[in-house]
Amino acid sequence: MNVALITGVMGQDGSYLAEYLLKKNYIVHGVRRYSSTNVELKNLNQIKKNKNYSKKFFLHYGDVTDTSSIFSLIKKIKPNEIYNLAAQSHVLTSFQAPEYTSQVDAISQLRVIEGVRQINSRIKIYQAATSELYGNSDTKFQNEKTPFDPVSPYSAAKLYGFYISKIYRTAYKMFICNGILFNHESPRRGSSFVTKKITENIKRIANKEIDCFYLGNLNSKRDWGYAKEYVETMWLMLQQNKADDYVIATGKVYSVKDFVEEAFKYINIKIKWRGKGLKEVGYDTKTKKILIKVDPYYFRPNELDYLRGDWSKSRKLLKWKPKTNFKDLVRIMMQSEFKK
Ligand code: NAP
Ligand code: G4F
C-alpha cells in the first residue's frame, strides 16, 4: 500500500496532488496549519464530496516550522513518499516578511529532510523548488543547467531548500527530487497571485461591483502552465530509478498584459493600452472606460521580468508533456469564476 504525506495540502498544488494520488489508490495524509479563524477547506471540496475517499484521506494539524509536529507525523504515518509543498509562496510578501519566509521556505525544508534521515531514510521526498531560482537570467530558456541567481528573499530561501536536498541526496544517498516548476495556475490559485487576481476582478467588473482594478509590473513575462497537470510530474519524479532535478514548464512565454487581454476576451471586451510607467492604463476599446491602472504597491523591490522553461529533460526522462496551452488555461480560470 502506497502512503503519501503532503505538506501544504490545502494549497493549489497540494489539493490537486492529493486528488491525483487518491485516484492512484494511495492513502493520502495532508498537513494543515491550525488557524483560529474558520479557514475554508475549499480546495479539498472534491475530496470531501467523494465518499470513497473517507477512509483514504486524512488531514492532520501540523506546521513545518515545528520539529516535533513534523517528526511525530512522519513516525505515525510511516509514508513511502513525502511531497513537501508547504511554503510562504508569495514573492512580494517575502520582501515584507523575509525572516518568516526563510524559516518556512528554507529551514523547514531541512527539518523535513532531516526528519526523514533520522526516522526512515528510504522515504522518497519531492521538494518544491521553483523557476524563481533563476532570477533575471540572460538566457532565452532556463533548464537544469542554467545558473541560479535569486532576486527575492523567497527565492534565496528556496535556493537553500534546493541545495540542502541535493546535499542530503549525495551525502546520505537519500531519494530527494527537486521539481523546478515554472508558474502554474488554476481556479485554485490564491487570490493574491496575478492570474487569479485578474480573473476575480474581471468577474467583479462584469458584476458592476468595481469600475477598475490595479496591477503592478504589466510587462513581466511568465511561462504559465496548468497546475492540475503539473502535479503529475511530482509523482513521476518519485517513480524514477534515480533521484534527480527536473524543470517543468511549457516553453511558451506571455506578459501580464497578454493575460489581461485574453481574460477580458471572455466577457467580449477588447483591451488596449495607453500611457507609460505609473500612468499606463488598460481601457475598453468600445466604451473607452479605463479598467486597469498601475499601483506601485505591487512592484517588487527587485523585479524578475522574464521566465521561460526548457522542459526537454522531463519530456525525455519522465515522458511528460504539458497539454493545456495559455488560451485554454485562461478560459479554464474564467469559466470557473463565472460558474461560482
Ligand atoms: P500555495 O497555494 O501557497 O500553498 C502552500 C501551502 O503551504 C498553503 O496551503 C499553506 O497553508 C501551507 N503552509 C504555509 N506555511 C506553512 C507552515 N508553516 N506549515 C504548514 N503548511 C504551511 O502554493 P502552491 O502554488 O500550491 O505551491 C506549492 C509549492 O510549490 C510551494 O512550495 C511553492 O513555493 C512552490 N512553487 C509554486 C509554483 C506555482 O507557480 N504555483 C511554482 C514553483 C514552485 P495556508 O493555507 O494555511 O496558508
Ligand atoms: O503571480 P505572481 O505573484 O507570481 P510570481 O511572482 O511569478 O511567483 C509565483 O511563481 C513562482 C514560480 O516562478 C513560484 F515560485 C511562486 O511561489 C509563485 O507561485 O506574479 C507574476 C508576475 C510578477 O512579475 C509580478 O511582478 O506578475 C507581476 N504582477 C503584476 N501585477 C503582479 C501584479 N503580481 C501580483 N501578485 N499582483 C499584481 O498585482
CSV table of C-alpha atoms and ligand atoms in Angstrom, one decimal:
chain,number,residue,atom,x,y,z
A,1,MET,CA,0.0,0.0,0.0
A,2,ASN,CA,1.4,3.4,-1.0
A,3,VAL,CA,1.2,6.0,1.7
A,4,ALA,CA,1.9,9.7,0.9
A,5,LEU,CA,2.3,12.7,3.2
A,6,ILE,CA,1.7,16.1,1.7
A,7,THR,CA,2.7,19.3,3.4
A,8,GLY,CA,0.8,22.3,2.1
A,9,VAL,CA,-2.2,20.1,1.1
A,10,MET,CA,-4.7,22.9,1.4
A,11,GLY,CA,-2.8,25.0,-1.3
A,12,GLN,CA,-3.3,24.9,-5.0
A,13,ASP,CA,-0.8,22.1,-5.8
A,14,GLY,CA,-1.3,20.1,-2.6
A,15,SER,CA,-5.1,19.7,-3.2
A,16,TYR,CA,-4.6,18.6,-6.9
A,17,LEU,CA,-1.8,16.3,-5.9
A,18,ALA,CA,-4.0,14.7,-3.2
A,19,GLU,CA,-6.7,14.0,-5.8
A,20,TYR,CA,-4.2,12.6,-8.2
A,21,LEU,CA,-2.7,10.2,-5.6
A,22,LEU,CA,-6.1,9.1,-4.3
A,23,LYS,CA,-7.1,8.2,-7.9
A,24,LYS,CA,-3.9,6.1,-7.9
A,25,ASN,CA,-5.2,4.3,-4.8
A,26,TYR,CA,-2.7,5.9,-2.4
A,27,ILE,CA,-3.6,6.5,1.2
A,28,VAL,CA,-3.0,10.3,1.5
A,29,HIS,CA,-2.2,12.2,4.6
A,30,GLY,CA,-2.2,16.0,4.5
A,31,VAL,CA,-0.8,18.6,6.9
A,32,ARG,CA,-2.8,21.7,7.6
A,33,ARG,CA,-1.9,24.6,9.8
A,34,TYR,CA,-4.0,25.5,12.8
A,35,SER,CA,-5.9,28.7,12.3
A,36,SER,CA,-8.1,30.5,14.9
A,37,THR,CA,-10.4,31.7,12.3
A,38,ASN,CA,-12.6,29.4,10.2
A,39,VAL,CA,-10.5,28.6,7.3
A,40,GLU,CA,-12.5,27.1,4.4
A,41,LEU,CA,-11.3,23.8,3.0
A,42,LYS,CA,-12.4,25.0,-0.4
A,43,ASN,CA,-9.6,23.3,-2.4
A,44,LEU,CA,-10.4,20.0,-0.7
A,45,ASN,CA,-14.1,20.1,-1.7
A,46,GLN,CA,-13.7,17.4,-4.5
A,47,ILE,CA,-12.1,15.1,-2.0
A,48,LYS,CA,-14.7,15.8,0.7
A,49,LYS,CA,-17.5,15.1,-1.7
A,50,ASN,CA,-16.2,11.7,-2.7
A,51,LYS,CA,-17.3,9.1,-0.2
A,52,ASN,CA,-14.7,6.5,-1.5
A,53,TYR,CA,-12.0,8.8,-0.1
A,54,SER,CA,-13.3,8.9,3.5
A,55,LYS,CA,-11.0,6.0,4.6
A,56,LYS,CA,-8.1,7.0,2.4
A,57,PHE,CA,-7.6,10.7,3.0
A,58,PHE,CA,-6.6,12.1,6.4
A,59,LEU,CA,-5.9,15.7,7.5
A,60,HIS,CA,-3.6,16.4,10.4
A,61,TYR,CA,-2.8,19.6,12.1
A,62,GLY,CA,0.9,20.4,12.0
A,63,ASP,CA,3.4,23.0,11.0
A,64,VAL,CA,6.6,22.7,9.0
A,65,THR,CA,8.3,25.2,11.3
A,66,ASP,CA,7.7,22.9,14.3
A,67,THR,CA,10.1,19.9,14.6
A,68,SER,CA,8.0,17.9,17.0
A,69,SER,CA,4.9,18.1,14.8
A,70,ILE,CA,6.8,17.1,11.6
A,71,PHE,CA,8.8,14.3,13.2
A,72,SER,CA,5.8,12.8,15.0
A,73,LEU,CA,3.7,12.8,11.8
A,74,ILE,CA,6.5,11.0,9.9
A,75,LYS,CA,6.7,8.4,12.7
A,76,LYS,CA,2.9,8.0,13.0
A,77,ILE,CA,2.0,7.9,9.3
A,78,LYS,CA,5.0,5.9,8.0
A,79,PRO,CA,4.8,7.3,4.5
A,80,ASN,CA,6.7,5.9,1.5
A,81,GLU,CA,6.6,9.3,-0.2
A,82,ILE,CA,6.6,12.9,1.2
A,83,TYR,CA,5.6,15.8,-1.0
A,84,ASN,CA,7.0,18.9,0.7
A,85,LEU,CA,4.9,21.7,-0.8
A,86,ALA,CA,4.3,23.9,2.3
A,87,ALA,CA,5.6,27.4,1.8
A,88,GLN,CA,5.2,31.1,2.1
A,89,SER,CA,4.9,31.1,-1.6
A,90,HIS,CA,4.2,34.8,-2.4
A,91,VAL,CA,7.2,36.7,-3.7
A,92,LEU,CA,6.2,40.2,-2.7
A,93,THR,CA,5.3,39.0,0.8
A,94,SER,CA,8.8,37.6,1.1
A,95,PHE,CA,10.1,41.1,1.0
A,96,GLN,CA,7.7,42.2,3.7
A,97,ALA,CA,8.3,39.1,5.9
A,98,PRO,CA,11.8,37.9,4.9
A,99,GLU,CA,12.7,36.2,8.2
A,100,TYR,CA,9.5,34.3,8.4
A,101,THR,CA,9.8,33.3,4.7
A,102,SER,CA,13.3,31.9,5.3
A,103,GLN,CA,12.0,29.9,8.3
A,104,VAL,CA,9.2,28.3,6.3
A,105,ASP,CA,10.9,28.0,2.9
A,106,ALA,CA,14.5,27.2,3.9
A,107,ILE,CA,14.9,25.8,7.4
A,108,SER,CA,11.7,23.9,7.2
A,109,GLN,CA,12.9,22.1,4.1
A,110,LEU,CA,15.9,20.9,6.1
A,111,ARG,CA,13.6,20.0,9.0
A,112,VAL,CA,11.5,17.6,6.8
A,113,ILE,CA,14.6,16.1,5.2
A,114,GLU,CA,16.4,15.7,8.5
A,115,GLY,CA,13.3,14.1,9.9
A,116,VAL,CA,13.3,11.5,7.1
A,117,ARG,CA,17.0,10.9,7.6
A,118,GLN,CA,16.6,10.2,11.3
A,119,ILE,CA,13.3,8.2,11.1
A,120,ASN,CA,13.5,6.3,7.8
A,121,SER,CA,15.9,7.5,5.2
A,122,ARG,CA,14.2,5.3,2.5
A,123,ILE,CA,11.2,7.6,2.3
A,124,LYS,CA,11.2,9.4,-1.0
A,125,ILE,CA,10.9,13.1,-1.0
A,126,TYR,CA,9.6,15.6,-3.5
A,127,GLN,CA,10.9,19.1,-2.8
A,128,ALA,CA,9.1,22.1,-4.3
A,129,ALA,CA,11.8,24.2,-5.9
A,130,THR,CA,10.9,27.0,-8.3
A,131,SER,CA,11.8,28.8,-11.5
A,132,GLU,CA,12.3,31.9,-9.3
A,133,LEU,CA,15.7,30.4,-8.5
A,134,TYR,CA,17.0,31.6,-11.9
A,135,GLY,CA,16.3,35.3,-11.3
A,136,ASN,CA,16.9,37.6,-14.2
A,137,SER,CA,19.0,35.0,-16.2
A,138,ASP,CA,20.1,36.3,-19.6
A,139,THR,CA,19.3,33.0,-21.4
A,140,LYS,CA,16.2,32.7,-23.6
A,141,PHE,CA,15.2,29.4,-22.0
A,142,GLN,CA,16.2,28.1,-18.5
A,143,ASN,CA,16.9,24.5,-17.9
A,144,GLU,CA,18.5,22.3,-15.2
A,145,LYS,CA,22.0,23.6,-16.2
A,146,THR,CA,21.2,27.3,-16.1
A,147,PRO,CA,22.9,29.1,-13.2
A,148,PHE,CA,20.7,30.3,-10.4
A,149,ASP,CA,20.7,34.0,-9.4
A,150,PRO,CA,17.8,34.6,-6.9
A,151,VAL,CA,16.5,38.1,-6.6
A,152,SER,CA,14.0,37.8,-3.7
A,153,PRO,CA,14.0,36.5,-0.1
A,154,TYR,CA,11.6,33.8,-1.3
A,155,SER,CA,14.0,32.5,-4.0
A,156,ALA,CA,17.0,32.8,-1.7
A,157,ALA,CA,15.2,30.6,0.8
A,158,LYS,CA,14.1,28.1,-1.9
A,159,LEU,CA,17.8,28.1,-3.1
A,160,TYR,CA,18.7,26.7,0.3
A,161,GLY,CA,15.9,24.1,0.0
A,162,PHE,CA,17.3,23.1,-3.4
A,163,TYR,CA,20.8,22.7,-2.3
A,164,ILE,CA,20.1,21.0,1.1
A,165,SER,CA,18.1,18.5,-0.9
A,166,LYS,CA,20.9,17.8,-3.2
A,167,ILE,CA,23.4,17.6,-0.4
A,168,TYR,CA,21.4,15.0,1.5
A,169,ARG,CA,20.9,13.1,-1.8
A,170,THR,CA,24.6,12.7,-2.3
A,171,ALA,CA,25.8,12.6,1.4
A,172,TYR,CA,23.2,10.1,2.7
A,173,LYS,CA,22.1,8.5,-0.6
A,174,MET,CA,18.5,9.7,0.0
A,175,PHE,CA,15.9,9.8,-2.7
A,176,ILE,CA,15.1,13.5,-3.0
A,177,CYS,CA,14.0,15.2,-6.1
A,178,ASN,CA,13.8,19.0,-6.7
A,179,GLY,CA,10.9,20.0,-9.1
A,180,ILE,CA,11.9,23.3,-10.7
A,181,LEU,CA,8.4,24.2,-11.6
A,182,PHE,CA,7.6,27.3,-13.6
A,183,ASN,CA,4.5,29.3,-12.8
A,184,HIS,CA,1.4,27.2,-12.8
A,185,GLU,CA,-2.1,28.4,-12.3
A,186,SER,CA,-5.7,27.2,-11.9
A,187,PRO,CA,-9.0,28.2,-10.4
A,188,ARG,CA,-7.5,27.1,-7.0
A,189,ARG,CA,-4.7,29.7,-7.2
A,190,GLY,CA,-4.6,32.1,-4.2
A,191,SER,CA,-6.3,35.5,-4.9
A,192,SER,CA,-3.1,37.5,-4.4
A,193,PHE,CA,-1.2,35.9,-7.4
A,194,VAL,CA,-1.6,37.9,-10.6
A,195,THR,CA,-3.6,35.4,-12.7
A,196,LYS,CA,-6.3,34.8,-10.1
A,197,LYS,CA,-6.4,38.5,-9.2
A,198,ILE,CA,-7.1,39.3,-12.8
A,199,THR,CA,-9.8,36.7,-13.3
A,200,GLU,CA,-11.5,37.6,-10.0
A,201,ASN,CA,-11.5,41.3,-10.7
A,202,ILE,CA,-12.9,40.8,-14.2
A,203,LYS,CA,-15.8,39.0,-12.7
A,204,ARG,CA,-16.3,41.9,-10.3
A,205,ILE,CA,-16.3,44.3,-13.2
A,206,ALA,CA,-18.8,42.2,-15.1
A,207,ASN,CA,-21.0,42.2,-12.0
A,208,LYS,CA,-20.6,46.0,-11.7
A,209,GLU,CA,-19.1,45.7,-8.2
A,210,ILE,CA,-16.0,47.7,-9.2
A,211,ASP,CA,-15.1,50.0,-12.1
A,212,CYS,CA,-11.4,49.1,-12.5
A,213,PHE,CA,-8.5,47.3,-10.7
A,214,TYR,CA,-4.8,47.9,-10.0
A,215,LEU,CA,-1.8,45.8,-11.1
A,216,GLY,CA,2.0,46.2,-10.7
A,217,ASN,CA,4.5,45.3,-13.4
A,218,LEU,CA,2.4,44.8,-16.6
A,219,ASN,CA,5.3,43.9,-18.8
A,220,SER,CA,6.6,41.0,-16.7
A,221,LYS,CA,6.7,37.7,-18.7
A,222,ARG,CA,6.0,34.3,-17.4
A,223,ASP,CA,5.8,30.7,-18.6
A,224,TRP,CA,2.3,29.8,-17.3
A,225,GLY,CA,1.1,26.2,-17.2
A,226,TYR,CA,-1.8,24.4,-15.7
A,227,ALA,CA,-1.4,23.3,-12.0
A,228,LYS,CA,-3.7,20.3,-12.3
A,229,GLU,CA,-1.4,18.7,-14.9
A,230,TYR,CA,1.9,19.8,-13.3
A,231,VAL,CA,1.2,17.8,-10.1
A,232,GLU,CA,1.6,14.6,-12.1
A,233,THR,CA,5.2,15.4,-12.6
A,234,MET,CA,5.8,15.4,-8.8
A,235,TRP,CA,4.7,11.8,-8.7
A,236,LEU,CA,6.6,10.8,-11.8
A,237,MET,CA,9.8,12.2,-10.4
A,238,LEU,CA,9.5,9.9,-7.4
A,239,GLN,CA,8.8,6.8,-9.6
A,240,GLN,CA,12.2,7.0,-11.4
A,241,ASN,CA,15.1,4.7,-10.7
A,242,LYS,CA,17.3,7.6,-9.7
A,243,ALA,CA,16.6,10.8,-7.8
A,244,ASP,CA,17.2,13.9,-9.9
A,245,ASP,CA,16.1,17.5,-10.5
A,246,TYR,CA,13.7,18.5,-13.3
A,247,VAL,CA,12.3,21.6,-15.0
A,248,ILE,CA,8.6,21.6,-15.6
A,249,ALA,CA,7.3,24.3,-17.9
A,250,THR,CA,5.5,24.9,-21.2
A,251,GLY,CA,8.3,26.7,-23.1
A,252,LYS,CA,5.9,29.5,-24.0
A,253,VAL,CA,6.0,33.0,-22.6
A,254,TYR,CA,3.3,35.6,-22.1
A,255,SER,CA,3.2,39.0,-20.4
A,256,VAL,CA,0.8,40.1,-17.7
A,257,LYS,CA,-0.8,42.4,-20.3
A,258,ASP,CA,-1.3,39.3,-22.6
A,259,PHE,CA,-3.1,37.6,-19.6
A,260,VAL,CA,-5.3,40.6,-19.0
A,261,GLU,CA,-6.2,40.9,-22.7
A,262,GLU,CA,-7.0,37.2,-23.1
A,263,ALA,CA,-9.1,37.1,-19.9
A,264,PHE,CA,-11.2,40.2,-20.9
A,265,LYS,CA,-12.0,38.5,-24.2
A,266,TYR,CA,-14.1,36.0,-22.2
A,267,ILE,CA,-16.6,38.8,-21.5
A,268,ASN,CA,-16.2,40.2,-25.0
A,269,ILE,CA,-14.1,43.2,-24.0
A,270,LYS,CA,-11.1,44.2,-26.1
A,271,ILE,CA,-8.4,45.9,-24.1
A,272,LYS,CA,-5.9,48.4,-25.4
A,273,TRP,CA,-3.1,50.2,-23.5
A,274,ARG,CA,-2.0,53.8,-23.4
A,275,GLY,CA,0.4,55.9,-21.3
A,276,LYS,CA,3.7,54.9,-19.8
A,277,GLY,CA,5.0,53.7,-16.4
A,278,LEU,CA,2.7,54.6,-13.5
A,279,LYS,CA,0.3,56.4,-15.9
A,280,GLU,CA,-0.2,53.4,-18.1
A,281,VAL,CA,-3.8,52.2,-18.3
A,282,GLY,CA,-5.8,49.5,-20.0
A,283,TYR,CA,-9.1,50.5,-21.5
A,284,ASP,CA,-12.1,49.0,-23.2
A,285,THR,CA,-11.8,49.9,-26.9
A,286,LYS,CA,-15.6,50.1,-27.2
A,287,THR,CA,-16.7,52.2,-24.2
A,288,LYS,CA,-13.2,53.8,-23.6
A,289,LYS,CA,-13.6,53.1,-19.9
A,290,ILE,CA,-10.4,52.6,-18.0
A,291,LEU,CA,-10.4,49.1,-16.5
A,292,ILE,CA,-6.8,48.6,-15.4
A,293,LYS,CA,-4.4,51.0,-13.6
A,294,VAL,CA,-1.0,50.7,-12.2
A,295,ASP,CA,-0.3,50.8,-8.5
A,296,PRO,CA,3.4,50.8,-7.4
A,297,TYR,CA,2.4,49.0,-4.3
A,298,TYR,CA,2.5,45.8,-6.4
A,299,PHE,CA,6.1,46.4,-7.7
A,300,ARG,CA,8.8,44.3,-6.0
A,301,PRO,CA,12.0,45.9,-4.8
A,302,ASN,CA,13.7,43.6,-7.3
A,303,GLU,CA,11.7,42.7,-10.3
A,304,LEU,CA,12.0,39.4,-12.2
A,305,ASP,CA,10.9,40.2,-15.7
A,306,TYR,CA,11.2,37.0,-17.7
A,307,LEU,CA,11.0,33.3,-17.1
A,308,ARG,CA,10.8,30.6,-19.8
A,309,GLY,CA,11.5,27.0,-19.2
A,310,ASP,CA,13.1,24.3,-21.3
A,311,TRP,CA,11.4,21.1,-20.2
A,312,SER,CA,13.2,18.8,-22.6
A,313,LYS,CA,14.8,16.7,-19.8
A,314,SER,CA,11.3,16.0,-18.4
A,315,ARG,CA,10.0,15.1,-21.8
A,316,LYS,CA,12.8,12.6,-22.3
A,317,LEU,CA,13.0,11.0,-18.8
A,318,LEU,CA,9.6,11.5,-17.3
A,319,LYS,CA,7.8,11.1,-20.7
A,320,TRP,CA,5.7,14.1,-19.7
A,321,LYS,CA,4.4,17.0,-21.8
A,322,PRO,CA,2.2,20.0,-21.0
A,323,LYS,CA,-1.3,19.7,-22.6
A,324,THR,CA,-3.1,22.9,-21.7
A,325,ASN,CA,-2.0,26.0,-23.6
A,326,PHE,CA,-2.2,29.6,-22.5
A,327,LYS,CA,-5.6,30.3,-24.0
A,328,ASP,CA,-7.1,27.2,-22.6
A,329,LEU,CA,-5.6,28.0,-19.1
A,330,VAL,CA,-7.2,31.5,-19.2
A,331,ARG,CA,-10.5,30.0,-20.3
A,332,ILE,CA,-10.5,27.4,-17.6
A,333,MET,CA,-9.9,30.1,-15.0
A,334,MET,CA,-12.5,32.4,-16.4
A,335,GLN,CA,-15.1,29.7,-16.7
A,336,SER,CA,-14.6,28.8,-13.1
A,337,GLU,CA,-15.0,32.4,-12.0
A,338,PHE,CA,-18.3,32.7,-13.8
A,339,LYS,CA,-19.6,29.3,-12.6
A,340,LYS,CA,-19.3,30.3,-9.0
B,1,NAP,P1,0.2,27.7,-2.1
B,1,NAP,O1,-1.2,27.6,-2.8
B,1,NAP,O2,0.6,29.0,-1.5
B,1,NAP,O3,0.2,26.5,-1.0
B,1,NAP,C1,1.1,26.5,0.0
B,1,NAP,C2,0.5,25.8,1.2
B,1,NAP,O4,1.5,25.7,2.3
B,1,NAP,C3,-0.7,26.5,1.8
B,1,NAP,O5,-1.7,25.6,2.0
B,1,NAP,C4,-0.2,27.0,3.2
B,1,NAP,O6,-1.1,26.9,4.2
B,1,NAP,C5,0.9,25.9,3.5
B,1,NAP,N1,1.8,26.4,4.5
B,1,NAP,C6,2.4,27.6,4.6
B,1,NAP,N2,3.2,27.7,5.7
B,1,NAP,C7,3.0,26.5,6.3
B,1,NAP,C8,3.6,26.0,7.5
B,1,NAP,N3,4.4,26.8,8.3
B,1,NAP,N4,3.3,24.8,7.9
B,1,NAP,C9,2.4,24.0,7.1
B,1,NAP,N5,1.9,24.5,6.0
B,1,NAP,C10,2.2,25.7,5.6
B,1,NAP,O7,1.3,27.3,-3.1
B,1,NAP,P2,1.2,26.4,-4.4
B,1,NAP,O8,1.1,27.3,-5.6
B,1,NAP,O9,0.3,25.2,-4.2
B,1,NAP,O10,2.7,25.9,-4.5
B,1,NAP,C11,3.1,24.7,-3.8
B,1,NAP,C12,4.6,24.7,-3.6
B,1,NAP,O11,5.3,24.8,-4.9
B,1,NAP,C13,5.1,25.9,-2.8
B,1,NAP,O12,6.3,25.4,-2.1
B,1,NAP,C14,5.6,26.9,-3.8
B,1,NAP,O13,6.6,27.7,-3.3
B,1,NAP,C15,6.1,26.0,-4.9
B,1,NAP,N6,6.0,26.5,-6.3
B,1,NAP,C16,4.8,27.0,-6.8
B,1,NAP,C17,4.8,27.4,-8.1
B,1,NAP,C18,3.5,28.0,-8.7
B,1,NAP,O14,3.6,28.6,-9.8
B,1,NAP,N7,2.3,27.7,-8.1
B,1,NAP,C19,5.9,27.4,-8.9
B,1,NAP,C20,7.1,26.9,-8.4
B,1,NAP,C21,7.1,26.4,-7.1
B,1,NAP,P3,-2.2,28.1,4.5
B,1,NAP,O15,-3.3,27.7,3.5
B,1,NAP,O16,-2.5,27.9,5.9
B,1,NAP,O17,-1.5,29.4,4.2
B,2,G4F,O1,1.6,35.8,-9.9
B,2,G4F,P1,2.8,36.3,-9.3
B,2,G4F,O2,2.7,36.9,-7.9
B,2,G4F,O3,3.8,35.1,-9.3
B,2,G4F,P2,5.4,35.0,-9.2
B,2,G4F,O4,6.0,36.2,-8.5
B,2,G4F,O5,6.0,34.7,-10.6
B,2,G4F,O6,5.6,33.8,-8.3
B,2,G4F,C1,4.9,32.6,-8.5
B,2,G4F,O7,5.6,31.7,-9.4
B,2,G4F,C2,6.9,31.2,-8.9
B,2,G4F,C3,7.5,30.4,-10.0
B,2,G4F,O8,8.2,31.1,-10.9
B,2,G4F,C4,6.6,30.5,-7.6
B,2,G4F,F1,7.8,30.0,-7.1
B,2,G4F,C5,6.0,31.4,-6.6
B,2,G4F,O9,5.7,30.6,-5.4
B,2,G4F,C6,4.7,31.9,-7.1
B,2,G4F,O10,3.8,30.8,-7.3
B,2,G4F,O11,3.4,37.4,-10.2
B,2,G4F,C7,3.7,37.1,-11.6
B,2,G4F,C8,4.2,38.4,-12.3
B,2,G4F,C9,5.3,39.1,-11.5
B,2,G4F,O12,6.3,39.6,-12.4
B,2,G4F,C10,4.6,40.3,-10.8
B,2,G4F,O13,5.5,41.4,-10.7
B,2,G4F,O14,3.1,39.3,-12.3
B,2,G4F,C11,3.6,40.6,-11.9
B,2,G4F,N1,2.4,41.4,-11.3
B,2,G4F,C12,1.9,42.5,-11.9
B,2,G4F,N2,0.9,43.0,-11.2
B,2,G4F,C13,1.7,41.1,-10.2
B,2,G4F,C14,0.8,42.1,-10.1
B,2,G4F,N3,1.8,40.1,-9.3
B,2,G4F,C15,0.9,40.1,-8.3
B,2,G4F,N4,1.0,39.1,-7.4
B,2,G4F,N5,0.0,41.1,-8.2
B,2,G4F,C16,-0.1,42.1,-9.0
B,2,G4F,O15,-1.0,43.0,-8.9
